[in-house]
Coordinates of C-alpha atoms and ligand atoms in Angstrom, one line a residue:
M1 CA -22.4 -5.4 46.8
A2 CA -25.2 -7.2 48.7
D3 CA -25.2 -6.6 52.4
K4 CA -23.5 -9.6 53.9
A5 CA -25.0 -9.0 57.4
L6 CA -28.5 -9.6 55.9
R7 CA -27.6 -12.8 54.2
R8 CA -28.7 -16.0 55.9
K9 CA -26.1 -18.5 56.9
A10 CA -25.2 -21.3 54.5
K11 CA -26.3 -24.8 55.6
V12 CA -23.3 -27.1 56.0
A13 CA -23.3 -30.8 56.9
I14 CA -20.2 -32.6 58.0
F15 CA -19.3 -36.3 57.4
I16 CA -16.8 -37.9 59.9
S17 CA -15.5 -41.3 60.6
G18 CA -13.2 -40.7 63.6
T19 CA -12.4 -38.3 66.4
G20 CA -13.8 -35.3 64.6
T21 CA -11.4 -32.7 65.8
N22 CA -11.8 -30.8 62.5
M23 CA -15.6 -31.2 62.9
A24 CA -15.3 -29.6 66.3
A25 CA -13.2 -26.7 65.0
L26 CA -15.8 -26.1 62.2
L27 CA -18.6 -26.3 64.6
Y28 CA -17.2 -23.9 67.2
A29 CA -16.2 -21.5 64.4
S30 CA -19.8 -21.7 63.1
L31 CA -21.1 -20.5 66.5
L32 CA -19.3 -17.2 66.3
D33 CA -21.5 -14.3 65.3
A34 CA -19.7 -13.5 62.1
S35 CA -19.8 -17.1 60.7
P36 CA -21.4 -17.2 57.2
Y37 CA -22.3 -20.9 57.7
E38 CA -24.1 -23.0 60.3
I39 CA -23.8 -26.8 60.9
V40 CA -27.1 -28.5 60.2
L41 CA -26.0 -32.1 60.5
V42 CA -23.0 -34.3 61.5
A43 CA -23.2 -37.7 60.0
S44 CA -20.9 -40.7 60.2
N45 CA -20.5 -44.2 58.8
R46 CA -19.3 -45.3 62.3
E47 CA -21.4 -45.4 65.4
D48 CA -18.4 -45.0 67.6
A49 CA -17.1 -41.8 65.9
A50 CA -16.3 -39.7 68.9
G51 CA -17.3 -36.4 67.1
L52 CA -20.9 -37.5 67.1
E53 CA -21.2 -36.9 70.8
I54 CA -19.6 -33.5 70.6
A55 CA -22.1 -32.5 68.0
S56 CA -25.1 -33.8 69.9
A57 CA -23.9 -32.0 73.1
E58 CA -24.0 -28.7 71.1
G59 CA -27.5 -29.5 69.8
V60 CA -26.5 -30.3 66.3
P61 CA -28.5 -33.2 64.7
T62 CA -26.5 -36.3 64.1
F63 CA -27.0 -39.3 61.8
V64 CA -25.2 -42.7 61.7
H65 CA -25.4 -45.3 59.0
S66 CA -22.9 -48.1 59.1
H67 CA -21.4 -48.9 55.7
K68 CA -21.0 -52.6 56.8
G69 CA -23.2 -55.0 54.8
H70 CA -24.2 -52.3 52.3
S71 CA -23.0 -51.6 48.8
R72 CA -21.4 -48.2 48.3
A73 CA -24.4 -47.0 46.4
E74 CA -26.8 -48.1 49.2
H75 CA -24.7 -46.5 51.9
D76 CA -24.3 -43.2 50.0
A77 CA -28.0 -43.1 49.3
A78 CA -28.8 -43.3 53.0
M79 CA -26.3 -40.6 53.8
E80 CA -27.6 -38.4 51.0
K81 CA -31.2 -38.8 52.3
A82 CA -30.0 -37.4 55.6
L83 CA -28.3 -34.5 53.8
V84 CA -31.4 -33.6 51.9
S85 CA -33.7 -33.7 54.9
A86 CA -31.3 -31.4 56.7
E87 CA -31.6 -29.0 53.7
T88 CA -27.8 -29.2 53.3
E89 CA -26.3 -26.8 50.8
Y90 CA -22.6 -27.8 51.3
L91 CA -21.1 -31.0 52.5
V92 CA -17.8 -30.9 54.3
L93 CA -15.7 -34.0 54.8
A94 CA -13.6 -34.1 57.9
G95 CA -11.8 -37.4 58.3
Y96 CA -14.5 -39.3 56.4
M97 CA -12.8 -42.5 55.6
R98 CA -15.2 -43.7 52.8
I99 CA -14.8 -42.9 49.1
L100 CA -18.1 -41.4 47.8
S101 CA -19.5 -42.9 44.6
D102 CA -19.0 -40.9 41.4
D103 CA -22.7 -40.4 41.0
F104 CA -23.0 -38.9 44.5
V105 CA -20.1 -36.6 43.9
R106 CA -21.5 -35.4 40.5
R107 CA -24.8 -34.7 42.1
W108 CA -23.1 -32.5 44.7
E109 CA -20.5 -31.1 42.3
G110 CA -18.9 -27.9 43.6
R111 CA -20.6 -28.3 47.0
I112 CA -18.3 -30.9 48.7
L113 CA -15.0 -29.9 50.4
N114 CA -12.4 -32.1 52.0
I115 CA -9.3 -31.5 54.0
H116 CA -6.2 -33.6 53.2
P117 CA -3.1 -33.7 55.3
S118 CA -0.5 -32.8 52.7
L119 CA 0.4 -29.9 50.5
L120 CA -1.4 -31.1 47.5
P121 CA -0.7 -32.0 44.7
K122 CA 2.0 -33.8 46.8
Y123 CA 1.1 -37.0 48.6
K124 CA -2.4 -37.9 47.6
G125 CA -3.8 -40.9 49.5
L126 CA -2.4 -42.3 52.8
D127 CA 0.7 -42.0 54.9
T128 CA 1.3 -38.4 53.9
F129 CA 3.5 -37.5 56.9
A130 CA 5.9 -40.5 56.5
R131 CA 6.2 -39.7 52.8
A132 CA 7.0 -36.0 53.5
I133 CA 9.6 -36.9 56.1
A134 CA 11.2 -39.6 53.9
A135 CA 11.4 -37.1 51.0
G136 CA 13.2 -34.6 53.2
D137 CA 10.6 -31.9 52.6
S138 CA 11.1 -28.7 54.6
H139 CA 7.3 -28.4 55.1
A140 CA 4.3 -30.6 55.4
G141 CA 0.8 -29.2 55.8
A142 CA -2.8 -29.5 54.9
S143 CA -4.9 -28.6 51.9
V144 CA -8.6 -27.9 51.6
H145 CA -9.9 -28.9 48.2
I146 CA -13.1 -29.3 46.2
V147 CA -14.1 -33.0 46.0
T148 CA -14.2 -34.4 42.5
P149 CA -14.6 -38.1 41.4
E150 CA -10.8 -38.4 41.2
L151 CA -9.3 -38.8 44.7
D152 CA -7.7 -35.7 46.2
A153 CA -7.5 -34.1 42.8
G154 CA -10.1 -31.2 42.9
E155 CA -9.2 -27.5 42.9
V156 CA -7.2 -26.6 46.0
L157 CA -8.8 -23.7 47.8
A158 CA -6.4 -23.1 50.7
Q159 CA -3.3 -24.6 52.3
A160 CA -1.5 -24.4 55.7
R161 CA 2.2 -25.0 55.9
V162 CA 3.9 -26.7 58.8
A163 CA 7.7 -26.9 59.2
V164 CA 9.2 -30.3 59.4
R165 CA 11.6 -30.3 62.4
S166 CA 14.6 -32.5 62.8
G167 CA 13.9 -35.8 64.4
E168 CA 10.3 -35.6 63.5
T169 CA 8.2 -38.7 63.4
P170 CA 4.9 -39.1 61.4
E171 CA 3.1 -38.9 64.7
T172 CA 4.7 -35.7 66.0
L173 CA 4.2 -34.1 62.6
A174 CA 0.5 -35.2 62.4
D175 CA -0.1 -33.6 65.8
R176 CA 1.1 -30.2 64.7
V177 CA -0.6 -30.4 61.3
K178 CA -3.9 -30.9 63.2
Y179 CA -3.5 -27.5 64.9
A180 CA -2.9 -26.0 61.5
E181 CA -5.9 -27.8 60.1
H182 CA -8.1 -26.4 62.8
Q183 CA -7.2 -22.9 61.8
L184 CA -7.4 -23.5 58.1
Y185 CA -10.6 -25.5 57.6
P186 CA -13.2 -23.1 59.2
R187 CA -11.6 -20.2 57.4
A188 CA -11.6 -22.0 54.0
V189 CA -15.2 -23.2 54.4
A190 CA -16.3 -19.6 55.4
D191 CA -14.6 -18.2 52.4
Y192 CA -16.0 -20.8 50.0
V193 CA -19.6 -20.5 51.1
S194 CA -19.3 -16.7 51.0
R195 CA -18.0 -16.5 47.5
S196 CA -21.2 -18.0 46.1
Y197 CA -22.9 -14.9 47.2
D198 CA -20.2 -12.4 46.5
A199 CA -20.9 -10.2 43.5
G200 CA -17.3 -9.3 43.0
Y201 CA -16.3 -13.0 42.8
L202 CA -19.3 -13.9 40.6
Y203 CA -18.5 -11.0 38.3
D204 CA -14.9 -12.0 38.0
R205 CA -15.9 -15.5 36.9
V206 CA -18.4 -14.3 34.4
S207 CA -16.0 -11.7 33.0
E208 CA -13.2 -14.2 32.6
M209 CA -15.5 -16.6 30.6
A210 CA -17.1 -13.8 28.6
L211 CA -13.8 -12.2 27.6
A212 CA -12.3 -15.5 26.6
L213 CA -14.8 -15.6 23.7
P214 CA -13.3 -14.2 20.5
E215 CA -13.3 -10.4 20.0
S216 CA -15.3 -9.7 23.1
H217 CA -14.9 -6.7 25.3
S218 CA -16.7 -5.2 28.3
R219 CA -18.7 -2.0 28.3
D220 CA -21.4 -0.8 30.6
S221 CA -25.0 -0.7 29.4
H222 CA -27.7 1.2 31.2
G223 CA -25.6 1.1 34.3
L224 CA -24.9 -2.7 34.1
P225 CA -21.5 -4.1 33.3
A226 CA -21.9 -5.9 30.0
F227 CA -20.0 -7.7 27.3
R228 CA -20.0 -7.2 23.6
V229 CA -18.6 -9.0 20.6
G230 CA -17.3 -7.2 17.5
T231 CA -15.5 -4.0 17.0
E232 CA -15.7 -1.2 19.6
K233 CA -17.9 0.7 17.1
S234 CA -20.3 -1.8 15.7
G235 CA -20.2 -4.5 18.4
K236 CA -23.3 -6.1 19.9
F237 CA -24.1 -7.0 23.5
F238 CA -24.2 -10.7 24.3
A239 CA -24.3 -10.6 28.2
H240 CA -25.1 -8.3 31.0
F241 CA -24.1 -8.7 34.6
S242 CA -26.9 -7.8 36.9
E243 CA -26.6 -7.3 40.7
N244 CA -29.9 -6.9 42.5
H245 CA -31.1 -4.9 39.5
H246 CA -34.4 -3.1 40.0
G247 CA -35.0 -4.7 43.4
S248 CA -34.3 -8.3 42.2
E249 CA -32.7 -10.5 44.9
H250 CA -30.6 -12.1 42.2
I251 CA -27.1 -11.7 41.1
A252 CA -27.2 -13.0 37.6
V253 CA -25.9 -12.9 34.1
L254 CA -28.4 -12.0 31.4
V255 CA -28.1 -13.9 28.2
K256 CA -30.1 -14.1 25.0
T257 CA -32.6 -16.8 24.5
G258 CA -34.4 -17.6 21.2
G259 CA -37.3 -15.4 22.4
I260 CA -39.9 -14.9 25.0
D261 CA -41.5 -18.4 24.7
E262 CA -38.2 -20.1 25.4
L263 CA -37.5 -17.7 28.2
L264 CA -40.9 -18.4 29.9
N265 CA -40.4 -22.1 29.5
L266 CA -37.0 -22.0 31.1
V267 CA -38.3 -19.9 34.0
E268 CA -41.3 -22.2 34.6
A269 CA -39.2 -25.4 34.4
H270 CA -36.3 -24.2 36.5
P271 CA -37.2 -21.3 38.6
E272 CA -34.2 -21.9 40.9
T273 CA -31.9 -21.2 37.9
Y274 CA -33.7 -18.7 35.6
F275 CA -35.8 -15.6 36.0
K276 CA -37.3 -13.0 33.7
P277 CA -35.4 -9.8 34.3
A278 CA -37.0 -6.4 34.4
Y279 CA -36.9 -4.5 31.0
Y280 CA -34.5 -7.0 29.4
G281 CA -36.9 -10.0 29.7
A282 CA -39.3 -8.4 27.2
S283 CA -36.7 -8.8 24.4
G284 CA -35.8 -12.4 25.3
W285 CA -32.9 -11.9 27.7
V286 CA -33.1 -14.5 30.5
G287 CA -31.4 -14.1 33.9
L288 CA -29.2 -17.0 34.9
I289 CA -29.1 -16.9 38.7
L290 CA -25.5 -17.0 40.1
N291 CA -26.0 -16.3 43.8
R292 CA -26.9 -19.8 44.9
P293 CA -24.9 -22.8 46.0
G294 CA -23.7 -25.3 43.3
V295 CA -23.8 -23.1 40.2
D296 CA -22.7 -25.2 37.2
W297 CA -20.1 -23.0 35.6
D298 CA -19.9 -25.1 32.5
H299 CA -23.6 -24.4 32.0
V300 CA -22.9 -20.7 32.4
A301 CA -20.1 -20.9 29.9
D302 CA -22.4 -22.8 27.4
W303 CA -25.0 -20.0 27.7
L304 CA -22.4 -17.3 27.3
E305 CA -21.2 -19.0 24.1
R306 CA -24.7 -19.5 22.8
S307 CA -25.5 -15.9 23.4
W308 CA -22.2 -14.7 21.9
R309 CA -22.9 -16.9 18.8
S310 CA -26.4 -15.3 18.4
V311 CA -24.9 -11.9 17.8
A312 CA -21.3 -12.5 16.7
P313 CA -20.4 -11.8 13.0
A314 CA -20.3 -14.9 10.8
R315 CA -16.6 -14.7 10.3
L316 CA -16.1 -15.3 14.0
T317 CA -18.7 -18.1 14.5
K318 CA -17.2 -19.9 11.5
L319 CA -13.7 -19.8 13.1
R320 CA -15.2 -21.0 16.3
D321 CA -17.0 -23.9 14.6
A322 CA -13.7 -24.9 12.9
A323 CA -11.9 -24.8 16.3
D324 CA -14.6 -26.9 18.0
M325 CA -14.0 -29.7 15.5
F326 CA -10.6 -30.3 17.0
Ligands
GRF1 C1 -7.3 -35.1 59.4 O1 -5.9 -35.2 59.5 C2 -7.6 -34.7 58.0 O2 -6.6 -34.1 57.3 C3 -7.9 -36.1 57.3 O3 -8.5 -36.8 58.4 C4 -8.1 -36.4 59.6 C5 -9.3 -36.1 60.5 O4 -9.0 -35.9 61.8 N1 -8.7 -36.0 56.2 P1 -10.1 -35.5 62.8 O5 -11.1 -36.6 62.9 O6 -10.7 -34.3 62.3 O7 -9.4 -35.3 64.1

């Protein structure tokens, strides 16, 4: 596995609208030596967001753009510009009281996290504490989730549970959940940004997708974990998992292109996504880079399927075609 100590810190921006206590928790956690992320920007739609001052005092660049008098798209565009100039890799929402436009969310897909004060999928939206108390729940809590266009509906990454005491009011409960949030959020962000570079995690994802294809199995090839389709005896390789192979800085999955011309075109057009791997490149295998923020896993799945199809026996691809029609 790659040496974590040598890895640079992921660049995280935080959007806030209010007091920013979660922002402060994230910021102070980021200043600890072992933090895998640094805060490159704190931005707000409100000039009076108290967290802005805390960030400035710690030397973190801040940005304010009021949403008043602007369309959602205009406002998001101004915030996005600030993100891009800070070279943001991940955006963390911490009490940001604006809904981001679908286009914005899609552009940053897989790279925006939010914290929501309930044990999702319970109590999306507002008044979560009052609703938990009214329902007689034994526990309330907070969830860190990936932001998708649908509100509070993205994959939940981590949760903290907080017992509901007798006589609790929404305010008393909210106060305690905040303590839990301040423990939870920095840990969840650290884990999330680290996993994009973690060969074990990346291998597990590739493996799950590759083995979901019909009649595929794993077998090492020249020291690389790889995936084949067909019988144990006559099967053919359709993917190789490559971790820093022959000095490459990439963790990647190697898949089959139509040939060297397609490979070179891909590498030239999208050098952040593709590279020509040592040895394998000569026979048309392209490296799809996985150790970077915002990998589009549907795209990886499409490549695995295409590569699988190029070597799978016709009886399997025909079945697959038939299944795709439904
Ligand atoms: C938190 O309760 C969080 O769950 C919600 O907004 C609040 C932000 O509080 N999304 P703070 O500004 O971090 O204190």
